[in-house]
Tab-separated table of C-alpha atoms and ligand atoms in Angstrom:
chain	number	residue	atom	x	y	z
A	397	UNK	CA	111.631	89.206	104.215
A	398	UNK	CA	111.921	87.349	107.493
A	399	UNK	CA	115.022	89.261	108.445
A	400	UNK	CA	114.137	92.720	107.172
A	401	UNK	CA	114.178	95.560	109.686
A	402	UNK	CA	110.484	96.378	109.390
A	403	UNK	CA	109.568	93.024	110.852
A	404	UNK	CA	111.325	93.850	114.119
A	405	UNK	CA	108.719	94.003	116.867
A	406	UNK	CA	110.965	94.315	119.902
A	407	UNK	CA	114.589	95.342	120.172
A	408	UNK	CA	117.155	95.637	122.957
A	409	UNK	CA	120.237	97.719	122.207
A	410	UNK	CA	123.040	97.463	124.749
A	411	UNK	CA	120.366	96.936	127.398
A	412	UNK	CA	121.489	95.738	130.821
A	413	UNK	CA	119.864	95.278	134.220
A	414	UNK	CA	121.492	95.610	137.600
A	415	UNK	CA	119.761	95.200	140.943
A	416	UNK	CA	121.113	97.101	143.932
A	417	UNK	CA	120.304	95.828	147.394
A	418	UNK	CA	122.160	97.622	150.208
A	419	UNK	CA	125.757	97.904	149.074
A	420	UNK	CA	125.753	94.861	146.771
A	421	UNK	CA	124.961	95.021	143.080
A	422	UNK	CA	123.708	92.015	141.147
A	423	UNK	CA	124.165	92.102	137.388
A	424	UNK	CA	121.070	90.216	136.249
A	425	UNK	CA	121.721	90.929	132.558
A	426	UNK	CA	124.911	92.191	130.883
A	427	UNK	CA	124.516	94.706	128.020
A	428	UNK	CA	122.470	92.851	125.422
A	429	UNK	CA	121.521	93.619	121.829
A	430	UNK	CA	118.847	91.372	120.379
A	431	UNK	CA	115.873	91.674	118.048
A	432	UNK	CA	112.562	89.812	117.966
A	433	UNK	CA	110.677	89.656	114.659
A	434	UNK	CA	107.133	89.034	113.550
A	435	UNK	CA	106.327	85.450	112.576
A	436	UNK	CA	109.294	84.076	114.517
A	437	UNK	CA	109.257	81.798	117.556
A	438	UNK	CA	112.390	82.424	119.588
A	439	UNK	CA	113.362	80.019	122.334
A	440	UNK	CA	115.355	81.557	125.194
A	441	UNK	CA	117.248	78.767	126.947
A	442	UNK	CA	119.337	79.007	130.083
A	443	UNK	CA	119.746	77.635	133.587
A	444	UNK	CA	117.946	78.986	136.635
A	445	UNK	CA	119.228	82.403	137.704
A	446	UNK	CA	120.872	83.145	134.339
A	447	UNK	CA	118.736	86.211	133.536
A	448	UNK	CA	115.925	84.813	131.382
A	449	UNK	CA	113.053	86.410	133.294
A	450	UNK	CA	114.995	89.679	133.436
A	451	UNK	CA	115.332	89.634	129.640
A	452	UNK	CA	111.611	88.923	129.272
A	453	UNK	CA	110.718	91.648	131.804
A	454	UNK	CA	112.725	94.197	129.806
A	455	UNK	CA	110.928	93.151	126.622
A	456	UNK	CA	107.600	93.343	128.462
A	457	UNK	CA	108.345	96.878	129.731
A	458	UNK	CA	107.874	95.628	133.275
A	459	UNK	CA	111.312	96.973	134.246
A	460	UNK	CA	113.554	99.641	132.738
A	461	UNK	CA	117.102	98.888	131.586
A	462	UNK	CA	119.965	100.152	133.753
A	463	UNK	CA	121.882	100.947	130.555
A	464	UNK	CA	120.877	100.899	126.902
A	465	UNK	CA	117.481	101.027	125.264
A	466	UNK	CA	114.372	98.915	124.742
A	467	UNK	CA	112.173	99.544	121.709
A	468	UNK	CA	108.720	98.067	121.183
A	469	UNK	CA	107.239	98.625	117.700
A	470	UNK	CA	109.978	101.194	117.112
A	471	UNK	CA	109.058	103.248	120.186
A	472	UNK	CA	111.773	103.707	122.759
A	473	UNK	CA	110.145	102.942	126.077
A	474	UNK	CA	112.341	105.354	128.048
A	475	UNK	CA	110.687	108.198	126.123
A	476	UNK	CA	107.116	107.230	127.009
A	477	UNK	CA	104.965	108.690	129.752
A	478	UNK	CA	103.616	106.238	132.357
A	479	UNK	CA	100.218	106.178	130.652
A	480	UNK	CA	101.737	105.650	127.194
A	481	UNK	CA	103.808	102.831	128.657
A	482	UNK	CA	100.711	101.260	130.214
A	483	UNK	CA	99.094	101.487	126.771
A	484	UNK	CA	102.007	99.686	125.103
A	485	UNK	CA	101.888	96.946	127.730
A	486	UNK	CA	98.141	96.461	127.372
A	487	UNK	CA	97.930	96.751	123.553
A	488	UNK	CA	101.183	95.413	122.139
A	489	UNK	CA	102.396	92.774	124.594
A	490	UNK	CA	100.854	89.519	125.791
A	491	UNK	CA	102.202	87.559	128.760
A	492	UNK	CA	101.968	83.833	129.475
A	493	UNK	CA	103.363	82.477	132.762
A	494	UNK	CA	104.345	79.068	134.130
A	495	UNK	CA	101.620	79.305	136.780
A	496	UNK	CA	98.856	80.335	134.309
A	497	UNK	CA	97.779	83.206	136.654
A	498	UNK	CA	94.078	82.777	135.872
A	499	UNK	CA	91.626	84.379	138.306
A	500	UNK	CA	90.083	81.448	140.189
A	501	UNK	CA	86.525	82.786	140.759
A	502	UNK	CA	86.108	83.592	137.054
A	503	UNK	CA	85.221	81.208	134.229
A	504	UNK	CA	87.632	80.663	131.336
A	505	UNK	CA	85.580	83.052	129.205
A	506	UNK	CA	85.519	85.746	131.891
A	507	UNK	CA	89.274	85.415	132.363
A	508	UNK	CA	89.863	86.025	128.659
A	509	UNK	CA	87.488	89.023	128.713
A	510	UNK	CA	89.467	90.771	131.482
A	511	UNK	CA	92.162	92.555	129.393
A	512	UNK	CA	89.480	93.948	127.075
A	513	UNK	CA	87.359	95.189	129.984
A	514	UNK	CA	90.506	96.850	131.379
A	515	UNK	CA	90.882	98.600	128.019
A	516	UNK	CA	87.357	99.959	128.375
A	517	UNK	CA	85.636	97.672	125.892
A	518	UNK	CA	81.915	96.947	126.442
A	519	UNK	CA	81.014	93.583	128.006
A	520	UNK	CA	79.202	92.586	124.800
A	521	UNK	CA	82.216	93.240	122.537
A	522	UNK	CA	84.610	91.784	125.100
A	523	UNK	CA	82.553	88.577	125.236
A	524	UNK	CA	82.483	88.257	121.440
A	525	UNK	CA	86.221	88.807	121.056
A	526	UNK	CA	87.023	86.534	123.998
A	527	UNK	CA	84.945	83.741	122.469
A	528	UNK	CA	86.929	84.037	119.227
A	529	UNK	CA	90.240	83.882	121.117
A	530	UNK	CA	89.021	80.828	123.051
A	531	UNK	CA	88.000	79.193	119.798
A	532	UNK	CA	91.503	79.773	118.403
A	533	UNK	CA	93.008	77.709	121.229
A	534	UNK	CA	90.345	75.009	120.939
A	535	UNK	CA	88.720	75.616	124.330
A	536	UNK	CA	85.176	76.582	123.298
A	537	UNK	CA	83.555	73.535	124.889
A	538	UNK	CA	85.100	74.409	128.286
A	539	UNK	CA	84.719	78.194	128.295
A	540	UNK	CA	82.093	78.210	131.091
A	541	UNK	CA	84.345	76.205	133.410
A	542	UNK	CA	86.346	77.583	136.310
A	543	UNK	CA	90.146	77.238	136.111
A	544	UNK	CA	90.165	74.529	138.825
A	545	UNK	CA	87.878	72.397	136.631
A	546	UNK	CA	90.476	72.391	133.813
A	547	UNK	CA	93.707	70.442	133.372
A	548	UNK	CA	97.025	72.278	133.438
A	549	UNK	CA	97.297	72.158	129.666
A	550	UNK	CA	93.748	73.485	129.270
A	551	UNK	CA	94.406	76.291	131.759
A	552	UNK	CA	97.510	77.270	129.817
A	553	UNK	CA	95.519	77.354	126.566
A	554	UNK	CA	93.019	79.700	128.262
A	555	UNK	CA	95.955	81.821	129.454
A	556	UNK	CA	97.226	81.979	125.851
A	557	UNK	CA	93.757	83.085	124.710
A	558	UNK	CA	93.833	85.805	127.376
A	559	UNK	CA	97.281	86.917	126.160
A	560	UNK	CA	96.268	87.094	122.494
A	561	UNK	CA	92.745	88.536	122.849
A	562	UNK	CA	94.101	92.091	122.605
A	563	UNK	CA	95.932	91.191	119.358
A	564	UNK	CA	99.404	91.957	120.743
A	565	UNK	CA	102.403	92.048	118.392
A	566	UNK	CA	104.579	90.050	120.743
A	567	UNK	CA	103.797	87.189	123.075
A	568	UNK	CA	106.207	86.726	125.992
A	569	UNK	CA	106.058	83.316	127.631
A	570	UNK	CA	107.994	82.570	130.839
A	571	UNK	CA	108.465	78.797	131.213
A	572	UNK	CA	104.942	78.200	129.844
A	573	UNK	CA	105.297	74.413	129.798
A	574	UNK	CA	107.141	73.900	133.095
A	575	UNK	CA	103.999	72.789	134.979
A	576	UNK	CA	102.643	70.577	132.203
A	577	UNK	CA	102.704	66.867	131.393
A	578	UNK	CA	104.414	65.765	128.168
A	579	UNK	CA	101.210	65.711	126.092
A	580	UNK	CA	100.091	69.171	127.178
A	581	UNK	CA	103.589	70.485	126.404
A	582	UNK	CA	103.048	69.531	122.764
A	583	UNK	CA	99.522	71.040	122.642
A	584	UNK	CA	100.649	74.342	124.130
A	585	UNK	CA	103.787	74.556	121.967
A	586	UNK	CA	101.768	73.693	118.837
A	587	UNK	CA	99.485	76.594	119.733
A	588	UNK	CA	102.375	79.048	120.244
A	589	UNK	CA	103.982	77.853	117.008
A	590	UNK	CA	100.685	78.388	115.181
A	591	UNK	CA	100.484	81.971	116.492
A	592	UNK	CA	104.019	82.723	115.292
A	593	UNK	CA	103.274	81.208	111.890
A	594	UNK	CA	100.351	83.623	111.670
A	595	UNK	CA	102.508	86.662	112.299
A	596	UNK	CA	103.129	87.119	116.013
A	597	UNK	CA	106.577	87.464	117.478
A	598	UNK	CA	106.700	84.771	120.153
A	599	UNK	CA	109.455	84.542	122.789
A	600	UNK	CA	109.476	81.438	124.968
A	601	UNK	CA	111.751	81.148	128.004
A	602	UNK	CA	112.573	77.590	129.029
A	603	UNK	CA	115.169	75.281	130.456
A	604	UNK	CA	113.518	72.358	128.670
A	605	UNK	CA	115.509	71.174	125.611
A	606	UNK	CA	112.409	69.244	124.428
A	607	UNK	CA	111.017	72.550	123.147
A	608	UNK	CA	113.844	73.004	120.604
A	609	UNK	CA	111.970	71.435	117.650
A	610	UNK	CA	109.335	74.200	117.879
A	611	UNK	CA	111.841	77.048	117.577
A	612	UNK	CA	112.642	79.173	114.538
A	613	UNK	CA	115.593	80.538	116.481
A	614	UNK	CA	117.289	79.742	119.773
A	615	UNK	CA	119.206	82.153	121.978
A	616	UNK	CA	121.088	81.135	125.096
A	617	UNK	CA	121.387	82.973	128.384
A	618	UNK	CA	124.263	82.100	130.669
A	619	UNK	CA	125.310	84.070	133.711
A	620	UNK	CA	123.575	87.197	132.444
A	621	UNK	CA	125.030	86.958	128.943
A	622	UNK	CA	122.922	86.342	125.827
A	623	UNK	CA	124.494	84.490	122.884
A	624	UNK	CA	123.263	82.561	119.897
A	625	UNK	CA	125.638	79.688	120.521
A	626	UNK	CA	125.060	77.130	123.260
A	627	UNK	CA	127.486	76.728	126.152
A	628	UNK	CA	129.063	73.309	126.728
A	629	UNK	CA	126.329	72.588	129.320
A	630	UNK	CA	123.575	73.233	126.786
A	631	UNK	CA	125.284	70.965	124.258
A	632	UNK	CA	124.908	68.032	126.640
A	633	UNK	CA	121.133	68.038	125.999
B	909	ADP	N1	114.127	92.054	141.802
B	909	ADP	C1	115.348	91.531	141.956
B	909	ADP	N2	116.171	91.992	142.920
B	909	ADP	C2	117.412	91.495	143.071
B	909	ADP	N3	117.925	90.503	142.310
B	909	ADP	C3	117.158	90.003	141.330
B	909	ADP	C4	115.827	90.477	141.105
B	909	ADP	N4	115.302	89.779	140.057
B	909	ADP	C5	116.257	88.909	139.661
B	909	ADP	N5	117.370	89.047	140.412
B	909	ADP	C6	118.630	88.289	140.264
B	909	ADP	O1	119.052	88.394	138.908
B	909	ADP	C7	119.561	87.159	138.426
B	909	ADP	C8	118.763	86.714	137.205
B	909	ADP	O2	117.432	86.412	137.611
B	909	ADP	P1	116.295	85.927	136.610
B	909	ADP	O3	116.259	86.843	135.453
B	909	ADP	O4	115.038	85.794	137.408
B	909	ADP	O5	116.846	84.489	136.166
B	909	ADP	P2	116.086	83.250	135.483
B	909	ADP	O6	114.736	83.694	135.049
B	909	ADP	O7	116.981	82.840	134.363
B	909	ADP	O8	116.010	82.189	136.533
B	909	ADP	C9	119.492	86.189	139.593
B	909	ADP	O9	120.747	86.179	140.242
B	909	ADP	C10	118.442	86.794	140.484
B	909	ADP	O10	118.646	86.427	141.818
B	910	MG	MG1	112.837	82.960	135.519
């Protein structure tokens, strides 16, 4: 069941990314084939500059592959019009970042309402759905607070609520625990684990080996190459 094809939410097939600046070309990601499934938390581990964010950006349809294909929910993103692509990004994908990226003048609740308002939902419905998402991450008692009135761990839980309020199929998290203290790391990872247990595909980029116990699967990125076996450096941790 877990490994059947219909559970595949996102898929790269021979997908690579090169950046050209002037007459130099940087290969950020070598041709990569990898699948992400529902109800699976995948940890993506690698050193700085290895291509982790590039991999996540391809999955998030933020950039197009130089070679190969990216499929989200069985749709090849190269075939989509810009508005269809915007729809996939808004409806099917949730992003969580190291720096939380909450809007500082807005309360926690208003931050979580934003994606729904962008999708054209009424303020009343957006508020109701946002309150449910905030409840799921255990932040109801702080939903009227501004981001600066919350701890890092609490801000990240609000950011997770904002990412999941649209009911995306895949949650892409770029170093979500890098700015957190040890206790908040556990709270946030428990939350992401819970979401994967309840059916979401969750991909978490990190260079923190302490996150390994939360993973259903670990893939390693080294020098632009994705493997499912650790390099000798990773084995030291
Ligand atoms: N927009 C860009 N333009 C040029 N080079 C880039 C760009 N984004 C990333 N790179 C390069 O691609 C490589 C991989 O970057 P990245 O995916 O951000 O690594 P990581 O997230 O693992 O630190 C790095 O050498 C980086 O400098
Ligand atoms: Mg990065």
